[in-house]
GROMACS .gro file of C-alpha atoms in nm:
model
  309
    1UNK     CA    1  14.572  12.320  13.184
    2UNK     CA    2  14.606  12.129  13.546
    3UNK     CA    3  14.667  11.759  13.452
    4UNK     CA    4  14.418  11.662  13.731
    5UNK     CA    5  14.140  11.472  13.515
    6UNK     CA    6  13.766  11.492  13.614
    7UNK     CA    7  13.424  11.465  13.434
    8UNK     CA    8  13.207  11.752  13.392
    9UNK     CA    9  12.939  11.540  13.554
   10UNK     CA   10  13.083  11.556  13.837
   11UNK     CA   11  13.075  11.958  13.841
   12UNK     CA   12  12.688  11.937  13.816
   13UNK     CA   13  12.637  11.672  14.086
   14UNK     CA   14  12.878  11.931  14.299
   15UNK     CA   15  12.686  12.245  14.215
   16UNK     CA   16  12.296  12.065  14.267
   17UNK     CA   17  12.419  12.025  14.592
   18UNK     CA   18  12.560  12.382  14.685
   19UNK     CA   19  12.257  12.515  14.526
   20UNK     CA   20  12.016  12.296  14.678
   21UNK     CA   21  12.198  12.427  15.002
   22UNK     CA   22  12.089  12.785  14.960
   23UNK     CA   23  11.765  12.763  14.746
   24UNK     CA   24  11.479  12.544  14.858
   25UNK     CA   25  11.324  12.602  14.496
   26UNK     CA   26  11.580  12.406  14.319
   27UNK     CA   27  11.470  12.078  14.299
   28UNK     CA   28  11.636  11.742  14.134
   29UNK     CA   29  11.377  11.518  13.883
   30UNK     CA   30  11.637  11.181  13.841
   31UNK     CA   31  11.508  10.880  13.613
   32UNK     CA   32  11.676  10.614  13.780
   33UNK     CA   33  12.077  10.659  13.720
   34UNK     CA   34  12.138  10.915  13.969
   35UNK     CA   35  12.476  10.744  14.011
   36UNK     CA   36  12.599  10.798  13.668
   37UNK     CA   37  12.449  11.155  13.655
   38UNK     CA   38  12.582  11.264  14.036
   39UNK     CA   39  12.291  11.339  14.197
   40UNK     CA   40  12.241  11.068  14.420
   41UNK     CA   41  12.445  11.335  14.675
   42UNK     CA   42  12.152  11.589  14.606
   43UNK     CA   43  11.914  11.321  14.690
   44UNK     CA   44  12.040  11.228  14.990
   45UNK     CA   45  12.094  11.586  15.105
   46UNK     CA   46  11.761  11.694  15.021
   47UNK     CA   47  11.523  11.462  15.020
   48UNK     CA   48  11.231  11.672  15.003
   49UNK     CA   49  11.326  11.838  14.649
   50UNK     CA   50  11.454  11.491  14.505
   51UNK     CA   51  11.200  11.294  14.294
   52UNK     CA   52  11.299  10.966  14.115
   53UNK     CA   53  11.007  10.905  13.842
   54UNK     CA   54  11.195  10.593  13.725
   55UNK     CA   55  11.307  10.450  13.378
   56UNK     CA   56  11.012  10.757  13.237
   57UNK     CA   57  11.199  11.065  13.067
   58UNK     CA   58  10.884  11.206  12.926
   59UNK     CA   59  10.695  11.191  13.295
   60UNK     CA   60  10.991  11.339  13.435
   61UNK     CA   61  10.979  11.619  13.191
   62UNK     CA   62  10.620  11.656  13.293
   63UNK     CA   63  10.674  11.643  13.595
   64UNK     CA   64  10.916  11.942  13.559
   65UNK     CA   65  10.702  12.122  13.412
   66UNK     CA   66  10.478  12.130  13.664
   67UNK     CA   67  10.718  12.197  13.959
   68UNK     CA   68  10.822  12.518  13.732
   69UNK     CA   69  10.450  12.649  13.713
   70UNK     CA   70  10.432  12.652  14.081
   71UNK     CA   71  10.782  12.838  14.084
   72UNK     CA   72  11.034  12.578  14.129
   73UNK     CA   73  11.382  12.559  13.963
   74UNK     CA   74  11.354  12.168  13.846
   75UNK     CA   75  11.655  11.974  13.663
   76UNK     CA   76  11.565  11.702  13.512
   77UNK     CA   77  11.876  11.491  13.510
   78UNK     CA   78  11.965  11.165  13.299
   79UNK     CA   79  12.167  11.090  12.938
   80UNK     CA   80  12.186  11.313  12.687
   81UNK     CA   81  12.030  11.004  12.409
   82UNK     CA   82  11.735  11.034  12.664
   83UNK     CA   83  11.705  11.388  12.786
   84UNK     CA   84  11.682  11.546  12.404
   85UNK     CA   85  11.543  11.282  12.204
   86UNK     CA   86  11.291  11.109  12.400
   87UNK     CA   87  11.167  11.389  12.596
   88UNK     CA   88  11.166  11.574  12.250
   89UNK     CA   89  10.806  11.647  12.196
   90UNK     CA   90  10.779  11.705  12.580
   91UNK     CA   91  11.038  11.959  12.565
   92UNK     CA   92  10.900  12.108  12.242
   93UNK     CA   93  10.517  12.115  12.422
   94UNK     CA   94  10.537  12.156  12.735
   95UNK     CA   95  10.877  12.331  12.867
   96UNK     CA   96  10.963  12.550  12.571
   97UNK     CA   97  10.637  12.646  12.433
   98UNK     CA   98  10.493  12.799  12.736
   99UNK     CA   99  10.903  12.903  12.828
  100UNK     CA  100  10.890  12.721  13.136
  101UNK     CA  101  11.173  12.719  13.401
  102UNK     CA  102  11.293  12.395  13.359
  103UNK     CA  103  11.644  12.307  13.309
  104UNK     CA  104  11.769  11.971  13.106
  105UNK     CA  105  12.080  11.835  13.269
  106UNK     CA  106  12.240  11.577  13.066
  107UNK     CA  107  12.556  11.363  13.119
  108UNK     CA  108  12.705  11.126  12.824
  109UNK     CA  109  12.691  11.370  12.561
  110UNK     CA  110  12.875  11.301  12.236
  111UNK     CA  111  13.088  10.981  12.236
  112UNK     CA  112  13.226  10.995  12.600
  113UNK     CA  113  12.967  10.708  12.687
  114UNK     CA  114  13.241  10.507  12.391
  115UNK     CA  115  13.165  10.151  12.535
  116UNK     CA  116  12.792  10.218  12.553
  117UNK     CA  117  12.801  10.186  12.209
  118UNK     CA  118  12.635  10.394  11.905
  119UNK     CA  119  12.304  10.347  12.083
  120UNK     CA  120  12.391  10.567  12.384
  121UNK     CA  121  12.627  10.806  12.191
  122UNK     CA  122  12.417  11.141  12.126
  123UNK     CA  123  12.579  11.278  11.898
  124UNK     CA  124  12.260  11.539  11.724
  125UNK     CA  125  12.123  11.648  12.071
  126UNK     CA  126  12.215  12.017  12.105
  127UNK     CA  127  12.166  12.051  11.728
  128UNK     CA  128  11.802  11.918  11.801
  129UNK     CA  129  11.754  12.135  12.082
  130UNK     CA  130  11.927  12.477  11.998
  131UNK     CA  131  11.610  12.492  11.706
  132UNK     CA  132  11.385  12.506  11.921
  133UNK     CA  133  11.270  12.877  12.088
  134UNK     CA  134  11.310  12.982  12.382
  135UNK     CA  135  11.554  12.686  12.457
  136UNK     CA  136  11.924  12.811  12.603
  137UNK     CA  137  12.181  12.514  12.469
  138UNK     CA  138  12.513  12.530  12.717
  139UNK     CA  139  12.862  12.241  12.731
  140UNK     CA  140  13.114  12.307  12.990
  141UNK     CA  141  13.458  12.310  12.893
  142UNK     CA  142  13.602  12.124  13.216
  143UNK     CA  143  13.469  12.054  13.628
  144UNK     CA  144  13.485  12.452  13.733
  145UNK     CA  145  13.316  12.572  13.400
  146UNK     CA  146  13.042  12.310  13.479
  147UNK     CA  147  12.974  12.399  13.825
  148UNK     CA  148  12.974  12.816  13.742
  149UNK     CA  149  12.719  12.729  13.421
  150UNK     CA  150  12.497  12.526  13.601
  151UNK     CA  151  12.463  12.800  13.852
  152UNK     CA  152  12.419  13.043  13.605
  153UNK     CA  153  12.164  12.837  13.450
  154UNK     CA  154  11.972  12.818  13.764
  155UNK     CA  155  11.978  13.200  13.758
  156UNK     CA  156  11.836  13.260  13.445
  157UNK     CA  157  11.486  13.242  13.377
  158UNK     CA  158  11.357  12.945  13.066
  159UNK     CA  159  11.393  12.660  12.937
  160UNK     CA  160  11.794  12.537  12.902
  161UNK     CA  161  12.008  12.251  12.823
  162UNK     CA  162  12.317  12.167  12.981
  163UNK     CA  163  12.528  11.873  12.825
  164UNK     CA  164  12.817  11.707  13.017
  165UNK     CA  165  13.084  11.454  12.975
  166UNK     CA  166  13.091  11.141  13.085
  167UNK     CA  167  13.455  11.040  13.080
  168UNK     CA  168  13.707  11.244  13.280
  169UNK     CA  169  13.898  11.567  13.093
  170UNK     CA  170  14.118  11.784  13.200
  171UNK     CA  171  14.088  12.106  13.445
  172UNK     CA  172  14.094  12.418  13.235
  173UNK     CA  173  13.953  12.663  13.447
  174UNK     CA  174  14.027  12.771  13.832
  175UNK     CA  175  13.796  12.829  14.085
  176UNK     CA  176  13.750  13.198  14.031
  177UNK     CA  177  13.684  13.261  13.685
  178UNK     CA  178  13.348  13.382  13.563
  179UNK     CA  179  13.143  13.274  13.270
  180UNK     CA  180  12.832  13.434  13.154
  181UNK     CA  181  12.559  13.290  12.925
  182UNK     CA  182  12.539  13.346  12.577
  183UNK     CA  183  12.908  13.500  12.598
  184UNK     CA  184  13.252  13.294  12.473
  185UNK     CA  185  13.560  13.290  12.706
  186UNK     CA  186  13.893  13.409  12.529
  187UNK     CA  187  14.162  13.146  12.625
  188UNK     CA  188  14.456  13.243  12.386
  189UNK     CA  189  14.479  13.543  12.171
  190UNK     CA  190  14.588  13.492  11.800
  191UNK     CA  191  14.613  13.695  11.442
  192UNK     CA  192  14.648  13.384  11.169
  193UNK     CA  193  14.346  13.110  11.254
  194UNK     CA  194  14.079  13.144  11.535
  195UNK     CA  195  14.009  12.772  11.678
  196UNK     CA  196  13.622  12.804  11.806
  197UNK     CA  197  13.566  12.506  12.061
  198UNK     CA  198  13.365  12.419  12.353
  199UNK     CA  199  13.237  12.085  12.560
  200UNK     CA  200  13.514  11.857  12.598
  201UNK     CA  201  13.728  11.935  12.266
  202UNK     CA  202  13.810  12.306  12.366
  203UNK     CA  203  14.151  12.099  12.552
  204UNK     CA  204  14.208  11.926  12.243
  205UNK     CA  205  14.180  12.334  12.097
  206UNK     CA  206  14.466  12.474  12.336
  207UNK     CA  207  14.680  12.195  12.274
  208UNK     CA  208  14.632  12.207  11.891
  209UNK     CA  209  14.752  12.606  11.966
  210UNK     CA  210  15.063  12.535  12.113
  211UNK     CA  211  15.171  12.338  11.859
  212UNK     CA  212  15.059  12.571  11.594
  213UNK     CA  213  15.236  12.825  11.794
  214UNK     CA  214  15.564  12.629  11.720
  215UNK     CA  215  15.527  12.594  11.404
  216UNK     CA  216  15.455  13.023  11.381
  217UNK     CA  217  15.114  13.005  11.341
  218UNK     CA  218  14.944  13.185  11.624
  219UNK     CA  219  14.576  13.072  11.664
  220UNK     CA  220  14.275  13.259  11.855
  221UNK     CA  221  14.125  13.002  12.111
  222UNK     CA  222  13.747  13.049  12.244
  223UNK     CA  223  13.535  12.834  12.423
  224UNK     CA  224  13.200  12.905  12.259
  225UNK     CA  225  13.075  12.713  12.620
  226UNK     CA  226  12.689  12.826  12.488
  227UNK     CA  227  12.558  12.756  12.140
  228UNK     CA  228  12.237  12.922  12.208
  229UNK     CA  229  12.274  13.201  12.246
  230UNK     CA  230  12.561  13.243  12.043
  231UNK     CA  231  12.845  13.489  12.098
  232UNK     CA  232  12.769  13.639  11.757
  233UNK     CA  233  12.960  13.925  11.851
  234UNK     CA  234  13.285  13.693  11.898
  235UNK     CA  235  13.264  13.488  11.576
  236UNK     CA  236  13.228  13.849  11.395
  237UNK     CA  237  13.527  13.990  11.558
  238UNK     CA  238  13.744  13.662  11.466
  239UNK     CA  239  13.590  13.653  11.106
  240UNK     CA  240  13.724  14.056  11.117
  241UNK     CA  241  14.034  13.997  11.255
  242UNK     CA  242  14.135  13.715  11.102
  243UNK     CA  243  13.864  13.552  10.860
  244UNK     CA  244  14.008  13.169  10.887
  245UNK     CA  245  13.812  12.954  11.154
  246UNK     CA  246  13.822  12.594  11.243
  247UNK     CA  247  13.533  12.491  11.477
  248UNK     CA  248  13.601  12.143  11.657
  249UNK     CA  249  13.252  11.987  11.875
  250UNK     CA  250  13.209  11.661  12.016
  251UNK     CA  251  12.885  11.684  11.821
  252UNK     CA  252  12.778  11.624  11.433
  253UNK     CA  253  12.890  11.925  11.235
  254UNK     CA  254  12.549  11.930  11.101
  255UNK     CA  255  12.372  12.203  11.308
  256UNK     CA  256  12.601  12.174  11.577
  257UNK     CA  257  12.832  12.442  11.697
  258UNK     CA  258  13.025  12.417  11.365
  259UNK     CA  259  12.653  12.496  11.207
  260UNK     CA  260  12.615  12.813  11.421
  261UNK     CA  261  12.924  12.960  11.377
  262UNK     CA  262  12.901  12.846  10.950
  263UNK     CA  263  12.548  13.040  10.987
  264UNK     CA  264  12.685  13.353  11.127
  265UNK     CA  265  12.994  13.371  10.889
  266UNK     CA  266  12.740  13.322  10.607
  267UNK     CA  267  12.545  13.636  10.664
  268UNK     CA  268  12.847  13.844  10.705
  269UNK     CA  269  12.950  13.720  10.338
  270UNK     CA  270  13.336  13.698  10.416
  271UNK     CA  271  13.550  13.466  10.621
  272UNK     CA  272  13.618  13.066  10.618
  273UNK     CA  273  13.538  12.798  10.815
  274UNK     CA  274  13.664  12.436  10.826
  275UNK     CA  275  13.438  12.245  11.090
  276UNK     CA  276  13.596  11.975  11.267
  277UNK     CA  277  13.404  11.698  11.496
  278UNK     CA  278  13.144  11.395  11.456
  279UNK     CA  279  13.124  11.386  11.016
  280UNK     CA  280  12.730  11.262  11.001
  281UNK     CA  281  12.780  10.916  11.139
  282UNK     CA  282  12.640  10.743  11.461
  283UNK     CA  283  12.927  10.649  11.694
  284UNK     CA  284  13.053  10.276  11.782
  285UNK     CA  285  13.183  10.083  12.071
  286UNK     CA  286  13.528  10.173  12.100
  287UNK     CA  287  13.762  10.347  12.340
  288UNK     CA  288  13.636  10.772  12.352
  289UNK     CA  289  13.981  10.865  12.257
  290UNK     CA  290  13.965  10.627  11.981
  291UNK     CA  291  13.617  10.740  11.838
  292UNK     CA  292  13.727  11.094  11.830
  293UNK     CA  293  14.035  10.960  11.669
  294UNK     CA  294  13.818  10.806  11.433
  295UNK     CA  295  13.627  11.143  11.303
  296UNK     CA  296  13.927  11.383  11.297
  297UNK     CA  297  13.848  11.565  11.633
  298UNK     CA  298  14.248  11.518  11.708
  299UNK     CA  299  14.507  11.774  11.774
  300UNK     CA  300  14.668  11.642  11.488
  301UNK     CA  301  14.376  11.737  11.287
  302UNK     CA  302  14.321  12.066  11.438
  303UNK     CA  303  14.677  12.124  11.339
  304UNK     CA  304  14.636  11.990  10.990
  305UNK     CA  305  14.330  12.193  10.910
  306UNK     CA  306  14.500  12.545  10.987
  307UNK     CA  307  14.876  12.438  10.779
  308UNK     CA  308  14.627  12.319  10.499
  309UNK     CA  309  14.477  12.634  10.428
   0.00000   0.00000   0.00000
């Protein structure tokens, strides 16, 4: 990993605006905290294809919805808290029930927004979201995986939600490598455990490897970047190869990635599964590292869960 530390956020501010260069479809539907969400660069770049509908989720996801019937490529861009929950019935209604093209870009997801407090903590958003069809549910690993999903997801036709971090992680990825929807990337090859991450925890998953890797455990890494669709294919090949997997999310377990992969292993009717990340409890106003530290989504933990078996 490159110790250079930036926000995933600031991959989809980056990428509105190279897009935005080349496609005069893709527009940018803000709610008022462009500056927390990076788009006040898109706005100012493109005037014409920004709209700020003000402190109004639901009328922005209206509003989307009606750029995309006249063939636009809208993001609607705010928090994660906001984007899932209170534009819930607008997303259920009128983006995924008629499959519009409207994509949901939303920064603070899971507990990066720490000092925010439990309020602005979303912690059940891509759970929420991944049940409902037609609806695409993506988290970037790092600031390159971020700007090559977002682009993707402008490529792809429907609904989708894109969740970012708030707080700066580290750089993963290099410019050149490729990530495709609904398929995991392979980080680290193992035979004994297969560590199943994505969003913001899939660093905390390749350190938690190397230190399993000195103790002579050798653990499978994947960042499972999209939870809908999911790389079915890849959690049957690690419940094959191996059958032990610990799945860690900056997200509840409940219906999160940890309940995707659990759902999968299920039907196959062999394999394990330890899920690590947010256990069923809102979040509180504490330091990000500490609130992680708080539900188990540590290396430490990662490391514990695979001796422990």
């Amino acid at each position: 990993m490159d110790k250079k530390l930036i926000a995933t956020r600031d991959g989809l501010g980056d990428e509105l605006v190279e897009l935005g260069k080349n496609n005069k479809d893709i527009y940018v539907v803000d709610v008022d905290i462009g500056k927390s969400c990076k788009t006040t660069a898109f706005a100012k770049a493109y005037p014409e294809q920004h709209v700020n509908v003000g402190i109004a989720e639901q009328n922005g996801a209206g509003l989307a919805a009606g750029l995309a019937t006249c063939g636009k490529i809208p993001f609607v861009v705010t928090y994660a808290v906001f984007g899932s929950l209170r534009m819930c019935e607008q997303i259920r209604q009128e983006i995924c029930y008629p499959n519009l093209n409207v994509k949901i870009a939303c920064s603070h997801g899971g507990v990066t927004p720490a000092n925010d407090g439990a309020s602005h903590q979303c912690i059940e958003d891509m759970g929420v979201l991944r049940t409902l069809p037609n609806m695409t549910v993506i988290m970037p690993a790092d600031y390159w995986s971020a700007r090559k999903l977002v682009a993707a997801a402008a490529e792809m036709k429907g609904p989708c939600y894109l969740r970012f971090t708030r707080d700066a992680i580290p750089v993963i990825y290099d410019e050149n490598t490729t990530f495709e929807i609904g398929k995991a990337n392979l980080l680290k090859d193992g035979k004994d455990v297969a560590i199943i991450a994505n969003g913001d925890t899939v660093r905390l998953a390749l350190e938690a490897a190397e230190v399993l890797a000195g103790k002579g455990i050798s653990a499978r890494v994947l960042d499972m970047h999209t939870i809908k669709p999911l790389d079915v294919e890849a959690v049957k090949a690690c419940v094959n190869d191996i059958g032990k997997i610990i799945t860690v999310e900056d997200h509840n377990i409940i219906n999160g990635l940890g309940g995707a992969v659990c759902e999968v292993v299920a039907e196959m009717g062999k394999g394990q599964v330890k899920r690590v990340g947010i256990q069923d409890q809102f979040g509180q106003s504490a330091p990000y590292e500490r609130l992680l530290a708080i539900n188990g989504i540590t290396v430490e933990n990662i490391v514990a869960q695979a001796e422990n078996w």
